[in-house]
PDB file of C-alpha atoms in Angstrom:
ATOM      1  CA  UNK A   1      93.788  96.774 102.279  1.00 89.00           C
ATOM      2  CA  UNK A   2      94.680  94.429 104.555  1.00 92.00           C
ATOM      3  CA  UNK A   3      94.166  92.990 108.250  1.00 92.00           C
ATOM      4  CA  UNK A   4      97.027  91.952 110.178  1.00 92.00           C
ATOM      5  CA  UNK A   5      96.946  91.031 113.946  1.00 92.00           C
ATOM      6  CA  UNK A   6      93.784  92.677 113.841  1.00 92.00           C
ATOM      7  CA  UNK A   7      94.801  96.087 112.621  1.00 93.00           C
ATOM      8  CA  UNK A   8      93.989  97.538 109.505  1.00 91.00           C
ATOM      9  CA  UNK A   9      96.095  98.784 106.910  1.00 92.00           C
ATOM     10  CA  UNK A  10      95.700 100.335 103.614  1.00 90.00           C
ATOM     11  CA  UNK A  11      98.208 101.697 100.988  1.00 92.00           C
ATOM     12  CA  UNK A  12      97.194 104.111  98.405  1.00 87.00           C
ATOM     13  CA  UNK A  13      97.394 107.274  97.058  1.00 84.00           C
ATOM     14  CA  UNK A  14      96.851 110.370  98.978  1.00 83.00           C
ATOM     15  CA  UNK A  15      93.803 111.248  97.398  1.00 82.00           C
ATOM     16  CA  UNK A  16      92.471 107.829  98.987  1.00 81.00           C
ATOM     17  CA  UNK A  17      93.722 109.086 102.898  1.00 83.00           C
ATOM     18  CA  UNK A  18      91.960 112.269 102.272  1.00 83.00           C
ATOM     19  CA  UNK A  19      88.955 111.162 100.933  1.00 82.00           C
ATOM     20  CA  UNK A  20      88.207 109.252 104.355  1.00 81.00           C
ATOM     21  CA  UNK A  21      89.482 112.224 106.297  1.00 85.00           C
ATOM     22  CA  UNK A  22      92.661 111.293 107.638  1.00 85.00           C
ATOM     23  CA  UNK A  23      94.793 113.921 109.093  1.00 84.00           C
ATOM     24  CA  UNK A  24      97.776 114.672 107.046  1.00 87.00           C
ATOM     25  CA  UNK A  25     100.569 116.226 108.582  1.00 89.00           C
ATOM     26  CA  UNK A  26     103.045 118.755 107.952  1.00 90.00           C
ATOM     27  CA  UNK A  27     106.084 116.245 108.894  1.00 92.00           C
ATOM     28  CA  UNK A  28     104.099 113.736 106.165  1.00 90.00           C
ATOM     29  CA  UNK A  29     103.258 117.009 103.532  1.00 90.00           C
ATOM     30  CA  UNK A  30     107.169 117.718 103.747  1.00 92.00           C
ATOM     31  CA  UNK A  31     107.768 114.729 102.925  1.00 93.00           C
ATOM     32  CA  UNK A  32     105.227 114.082 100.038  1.00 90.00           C
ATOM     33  CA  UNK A  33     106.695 117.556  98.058  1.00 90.00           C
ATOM     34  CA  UNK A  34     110.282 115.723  98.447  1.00 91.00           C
ATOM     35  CA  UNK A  35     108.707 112.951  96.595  1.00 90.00           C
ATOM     36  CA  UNK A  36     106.995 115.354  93.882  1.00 86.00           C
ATOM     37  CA  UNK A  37     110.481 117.311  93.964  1.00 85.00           C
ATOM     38  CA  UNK A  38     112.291 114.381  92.394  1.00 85.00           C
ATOM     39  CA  UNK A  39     109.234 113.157  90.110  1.00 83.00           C
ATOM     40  CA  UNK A  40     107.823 110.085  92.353  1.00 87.00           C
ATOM     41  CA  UNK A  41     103.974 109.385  92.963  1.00 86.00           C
ATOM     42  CA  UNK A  42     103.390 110.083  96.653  1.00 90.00           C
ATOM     43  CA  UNK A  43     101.650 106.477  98.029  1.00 91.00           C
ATOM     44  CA  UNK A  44     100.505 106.440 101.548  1.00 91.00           C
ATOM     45  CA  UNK A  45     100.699 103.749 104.277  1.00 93.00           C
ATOM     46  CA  UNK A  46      97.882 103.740 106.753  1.00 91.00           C
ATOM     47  CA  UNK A  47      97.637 101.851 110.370  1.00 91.00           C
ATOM     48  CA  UNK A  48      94.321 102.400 111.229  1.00 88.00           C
ATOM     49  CA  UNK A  49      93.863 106.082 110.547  1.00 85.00           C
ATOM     50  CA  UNK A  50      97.281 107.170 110.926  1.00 90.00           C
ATOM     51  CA  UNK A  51      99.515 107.756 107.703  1.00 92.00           C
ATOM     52  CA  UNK A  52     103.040 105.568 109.690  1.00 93.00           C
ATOM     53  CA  UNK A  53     104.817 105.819 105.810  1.00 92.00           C
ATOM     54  CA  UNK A  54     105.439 106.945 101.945  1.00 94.00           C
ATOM     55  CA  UNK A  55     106.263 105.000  99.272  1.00 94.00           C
ATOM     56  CA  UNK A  56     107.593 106.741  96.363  1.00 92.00           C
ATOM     57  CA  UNK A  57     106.713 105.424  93.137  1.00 87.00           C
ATOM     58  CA  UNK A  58     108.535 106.529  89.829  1.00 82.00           C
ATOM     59  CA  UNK A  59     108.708 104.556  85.955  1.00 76.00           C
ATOM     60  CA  UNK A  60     112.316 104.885  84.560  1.00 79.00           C
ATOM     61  CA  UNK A  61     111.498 106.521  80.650  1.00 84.00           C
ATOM     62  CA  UNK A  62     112.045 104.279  78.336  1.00 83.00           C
ATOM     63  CA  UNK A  63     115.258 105.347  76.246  1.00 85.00           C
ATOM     64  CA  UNK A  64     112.741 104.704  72.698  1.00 90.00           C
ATOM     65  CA  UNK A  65     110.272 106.454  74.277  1.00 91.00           C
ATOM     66  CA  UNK A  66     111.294 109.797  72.771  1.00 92.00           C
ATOM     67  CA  UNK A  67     111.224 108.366  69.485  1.00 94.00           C
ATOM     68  CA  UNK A  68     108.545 106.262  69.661  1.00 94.00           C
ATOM     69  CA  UNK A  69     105.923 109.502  70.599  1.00 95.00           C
ATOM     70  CA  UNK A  70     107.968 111.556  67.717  1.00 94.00           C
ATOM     71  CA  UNK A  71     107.682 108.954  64.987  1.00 95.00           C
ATOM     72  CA  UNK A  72     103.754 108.581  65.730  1.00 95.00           C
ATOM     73  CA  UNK A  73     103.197 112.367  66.093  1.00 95.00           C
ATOM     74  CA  UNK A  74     104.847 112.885  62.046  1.00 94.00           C
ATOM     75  CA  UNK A  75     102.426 110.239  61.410  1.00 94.00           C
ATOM     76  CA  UNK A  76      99.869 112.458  62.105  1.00 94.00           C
ATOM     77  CA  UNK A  77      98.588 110.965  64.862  1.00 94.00           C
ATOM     78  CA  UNK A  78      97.960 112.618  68.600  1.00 95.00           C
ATOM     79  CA  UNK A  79      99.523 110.899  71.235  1.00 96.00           C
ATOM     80  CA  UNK A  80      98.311 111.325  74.948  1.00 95.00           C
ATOM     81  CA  UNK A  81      98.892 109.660  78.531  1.00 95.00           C
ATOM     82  CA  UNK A  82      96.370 108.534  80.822  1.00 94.00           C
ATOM     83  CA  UNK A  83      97.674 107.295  84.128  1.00 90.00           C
ATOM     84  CA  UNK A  84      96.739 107.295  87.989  1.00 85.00           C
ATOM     85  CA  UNK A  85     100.209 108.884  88.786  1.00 85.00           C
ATOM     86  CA  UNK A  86     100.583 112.206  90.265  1.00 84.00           C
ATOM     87  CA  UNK A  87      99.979 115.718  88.420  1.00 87.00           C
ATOM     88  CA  UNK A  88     103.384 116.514  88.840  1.00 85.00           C
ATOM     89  CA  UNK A  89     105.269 113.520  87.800  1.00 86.00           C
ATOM     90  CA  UNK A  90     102.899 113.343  84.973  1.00 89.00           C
ATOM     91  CA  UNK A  91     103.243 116.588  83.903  1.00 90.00           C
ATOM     92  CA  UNK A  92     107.133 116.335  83.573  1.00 88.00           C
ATOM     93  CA  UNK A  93     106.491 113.084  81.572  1.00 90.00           C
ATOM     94  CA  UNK A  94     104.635 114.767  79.050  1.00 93.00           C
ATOM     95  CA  UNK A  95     107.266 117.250  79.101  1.00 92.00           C
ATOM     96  CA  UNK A  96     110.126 115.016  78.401  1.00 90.00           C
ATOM     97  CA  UNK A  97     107.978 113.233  75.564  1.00 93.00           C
ATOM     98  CA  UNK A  98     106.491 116.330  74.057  1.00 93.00           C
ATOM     99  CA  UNK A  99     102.989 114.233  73.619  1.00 94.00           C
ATOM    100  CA  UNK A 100     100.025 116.583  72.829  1.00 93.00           C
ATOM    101  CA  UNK A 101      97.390 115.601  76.143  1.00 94.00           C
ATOM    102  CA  UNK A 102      97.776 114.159  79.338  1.00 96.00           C
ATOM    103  CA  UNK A 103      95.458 113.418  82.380  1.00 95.00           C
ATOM    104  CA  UNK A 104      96.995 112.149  85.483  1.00 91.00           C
ATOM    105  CA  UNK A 105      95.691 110.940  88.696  1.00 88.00           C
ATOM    106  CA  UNK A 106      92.933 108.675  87.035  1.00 89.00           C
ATOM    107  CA  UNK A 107      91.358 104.963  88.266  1.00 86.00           C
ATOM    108  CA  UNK A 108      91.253 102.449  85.952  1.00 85.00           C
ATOM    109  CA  UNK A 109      87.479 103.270  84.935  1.00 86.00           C
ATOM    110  CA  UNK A 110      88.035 106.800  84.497  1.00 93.00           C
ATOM    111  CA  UNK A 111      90.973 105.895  81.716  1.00 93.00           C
ATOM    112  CA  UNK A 112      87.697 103.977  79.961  1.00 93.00           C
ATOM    113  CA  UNK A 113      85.597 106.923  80.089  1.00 94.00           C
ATOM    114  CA  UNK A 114      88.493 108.792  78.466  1.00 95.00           C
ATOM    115  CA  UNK A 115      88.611 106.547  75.650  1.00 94.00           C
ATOM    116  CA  UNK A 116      85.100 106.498  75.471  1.00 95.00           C
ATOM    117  CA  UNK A 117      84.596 110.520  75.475  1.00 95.00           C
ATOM    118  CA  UNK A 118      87.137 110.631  72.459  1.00 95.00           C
ATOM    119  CA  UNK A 119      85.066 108.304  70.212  1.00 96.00           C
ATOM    120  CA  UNK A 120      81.933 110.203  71.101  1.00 96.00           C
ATOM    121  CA  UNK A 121      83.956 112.976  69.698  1.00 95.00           C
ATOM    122  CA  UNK A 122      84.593 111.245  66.490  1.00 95.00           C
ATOM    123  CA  UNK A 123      88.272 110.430  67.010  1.00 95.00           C
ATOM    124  CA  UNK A 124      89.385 106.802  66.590  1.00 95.00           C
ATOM    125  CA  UNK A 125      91.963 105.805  69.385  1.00 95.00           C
ATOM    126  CA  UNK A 126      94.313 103.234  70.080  1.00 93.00           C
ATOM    127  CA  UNK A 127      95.595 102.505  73.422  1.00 92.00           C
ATOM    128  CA  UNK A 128      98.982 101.165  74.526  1.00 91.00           C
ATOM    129  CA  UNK A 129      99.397  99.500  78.045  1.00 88.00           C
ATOM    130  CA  UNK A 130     100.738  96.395  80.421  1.00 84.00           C
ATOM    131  CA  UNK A 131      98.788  96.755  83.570  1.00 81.00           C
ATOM    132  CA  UNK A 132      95.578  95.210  85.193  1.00 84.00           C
ATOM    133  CA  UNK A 133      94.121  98.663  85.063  1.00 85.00           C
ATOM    134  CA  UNK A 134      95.260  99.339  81.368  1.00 89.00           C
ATOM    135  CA  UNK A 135      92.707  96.656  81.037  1.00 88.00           C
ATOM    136  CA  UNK A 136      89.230  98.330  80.323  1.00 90.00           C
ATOM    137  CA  UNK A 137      90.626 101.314  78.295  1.00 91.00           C
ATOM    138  CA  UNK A 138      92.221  98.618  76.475  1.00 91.00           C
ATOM    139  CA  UNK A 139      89.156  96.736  75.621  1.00 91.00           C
ATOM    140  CA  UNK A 140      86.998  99.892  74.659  1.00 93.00           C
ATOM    141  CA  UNK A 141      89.790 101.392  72.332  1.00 93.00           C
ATOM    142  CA  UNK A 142      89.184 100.935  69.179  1.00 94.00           C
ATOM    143  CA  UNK A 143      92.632  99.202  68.953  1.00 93.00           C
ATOM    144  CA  UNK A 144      94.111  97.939  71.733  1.00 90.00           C
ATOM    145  CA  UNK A 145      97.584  97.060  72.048  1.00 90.00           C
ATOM    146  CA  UNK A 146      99.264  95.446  75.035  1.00 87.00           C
ATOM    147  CA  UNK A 147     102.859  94.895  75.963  1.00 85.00           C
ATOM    148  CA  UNK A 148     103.563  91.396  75.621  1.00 80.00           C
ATOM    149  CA  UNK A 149     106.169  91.575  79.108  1.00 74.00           C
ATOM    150  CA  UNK A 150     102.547  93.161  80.986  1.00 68.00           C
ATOM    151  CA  UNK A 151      99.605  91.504  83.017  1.00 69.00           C
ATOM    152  CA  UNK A 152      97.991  88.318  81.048  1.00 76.00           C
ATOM    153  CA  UNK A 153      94.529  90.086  81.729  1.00 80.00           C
ATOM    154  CA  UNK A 154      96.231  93.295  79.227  1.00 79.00           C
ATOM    155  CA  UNK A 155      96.732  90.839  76.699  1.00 81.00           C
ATOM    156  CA  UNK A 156      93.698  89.399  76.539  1.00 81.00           C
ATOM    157  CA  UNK A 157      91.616  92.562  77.026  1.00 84.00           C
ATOM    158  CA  UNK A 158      93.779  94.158  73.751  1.00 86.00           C
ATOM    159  CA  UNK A 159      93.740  93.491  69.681  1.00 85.00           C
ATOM    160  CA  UNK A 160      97.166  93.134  69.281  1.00 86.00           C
ATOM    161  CA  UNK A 161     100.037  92.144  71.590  1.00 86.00           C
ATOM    162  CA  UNK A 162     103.333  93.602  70.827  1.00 86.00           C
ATOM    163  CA  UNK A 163     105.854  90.517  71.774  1.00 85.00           C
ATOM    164  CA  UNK A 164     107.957  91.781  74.774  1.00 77.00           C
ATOM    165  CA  UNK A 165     108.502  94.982  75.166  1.00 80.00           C
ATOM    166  CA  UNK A 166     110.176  97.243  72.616  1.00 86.00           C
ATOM    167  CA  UNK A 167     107.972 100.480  71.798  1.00 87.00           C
ATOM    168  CA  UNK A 168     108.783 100.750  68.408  1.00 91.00           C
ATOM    169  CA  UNK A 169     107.017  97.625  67.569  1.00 89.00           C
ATOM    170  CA  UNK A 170     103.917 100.186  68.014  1.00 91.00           C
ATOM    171  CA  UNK A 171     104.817 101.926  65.127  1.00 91.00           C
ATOM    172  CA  UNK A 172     105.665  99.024  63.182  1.00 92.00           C
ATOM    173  CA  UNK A 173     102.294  97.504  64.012  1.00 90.00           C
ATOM    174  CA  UNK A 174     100.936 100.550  62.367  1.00 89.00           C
ATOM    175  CA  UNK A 175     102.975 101.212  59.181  1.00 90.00           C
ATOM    176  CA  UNK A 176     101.973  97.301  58.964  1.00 90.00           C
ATOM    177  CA  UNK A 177      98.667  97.851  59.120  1.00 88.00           C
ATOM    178  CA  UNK A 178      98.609 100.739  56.855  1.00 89.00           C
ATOM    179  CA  UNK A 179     100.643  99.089  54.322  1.00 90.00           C
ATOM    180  CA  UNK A 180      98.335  95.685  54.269  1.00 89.00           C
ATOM    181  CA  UNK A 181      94.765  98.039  53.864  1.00 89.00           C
ATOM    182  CA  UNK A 182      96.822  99.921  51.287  1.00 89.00           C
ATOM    183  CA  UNK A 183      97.725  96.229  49.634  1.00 88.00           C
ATOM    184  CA  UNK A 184      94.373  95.592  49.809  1.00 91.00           C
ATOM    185  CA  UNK A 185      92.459  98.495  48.561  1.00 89.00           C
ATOM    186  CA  UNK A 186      94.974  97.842  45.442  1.00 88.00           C
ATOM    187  CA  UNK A 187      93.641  94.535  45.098  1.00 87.00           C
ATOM    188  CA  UNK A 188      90.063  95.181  44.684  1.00 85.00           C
ATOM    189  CA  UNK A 189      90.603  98.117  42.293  1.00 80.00           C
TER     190      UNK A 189
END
């Protein structure tokens, strides 16, 4: 949000514009399924209470990605996205990567509570992100690990920090880790 020559403007998701009631057109809904149609996340521009733009957001797939989400799964391990973009675009995500749960459309705190509502189910989880709002989920995983190219606040919120920004260094983190409790479980026996 932001005041400029004493108007008011906010960008933000849809969600946001209808939550305070703003009238969303047919011209702007048009629009907004042209963005879903070619897998963007729909962000609004408001003067006022007027929508006056979109902003279509969309994350390129990583070509590893693919990989990265197989290799993990044969590990035995359940891998799951938890991001604020749109249903749609998230849903063809977890298409393309064939992970096992996704919830889309979430805030920052609500990616927390996800964590959270795993553990109280007995799982352990590890969470993977760069961003400002990766941040709590991050810190109430029960391993966090940040992309070294993301937000500072990521980093510091996380248990390990994957230098730059290559995917597979997720999986090598945890054949690491598997192979140094492994070496050390032989030790003491």
């Amino acid at each position: 949000r932001a005041v400029i020559q004493e108007r008011s403007f906010t960008v933000g998701s849809l969600n946001l514009a209808r939550q305070a009631n703003i009238v969303i057109s047919s011209e702007v809904e048009a629009k907004v399924n042209e963005l879903l149609d070619a897998h963007c996340t729909p962000i609004a521009v408001l003067m006022e209470e007027k929508i006056i733009g979109l902003i279509g957001l969309t994350d390129e797939i990583r070509f590893e990605s693919k990989q990265v989400v197989s290799r993990l799964r044969s590990m035995g391990l359940r891998v799951g996205i938890l991001t604020g973009d749109h249903y749609a675009v998230t849903r063809s995500l977890a298409s393309k990567l064939a992970v096992d749960s996704y919830v889309s459309e979430i805030l920052p705190s609500e990616k927390h509570n996800q964590i959270t509502q795993r553990q109280a189910l007995g799982h352990k989880v590890a969470m993977v992100g760069d961003g400002i709002n990766d941040a709590p989920a991050l810190a109430s995983a029960d391993v966090g690990v940040a992309m070294g190219s993301g937000a500072d606040v990521s980093m510091e919120a996380s248990d390990i920090t994957i230098v730059g920004s290559d995917l597979k260094a997720v999986v090598k983190s945890i054949e690491l880790s598997k192979a140094t409790m492994s070496k050390i479980r032989q030790n003491l026996f």
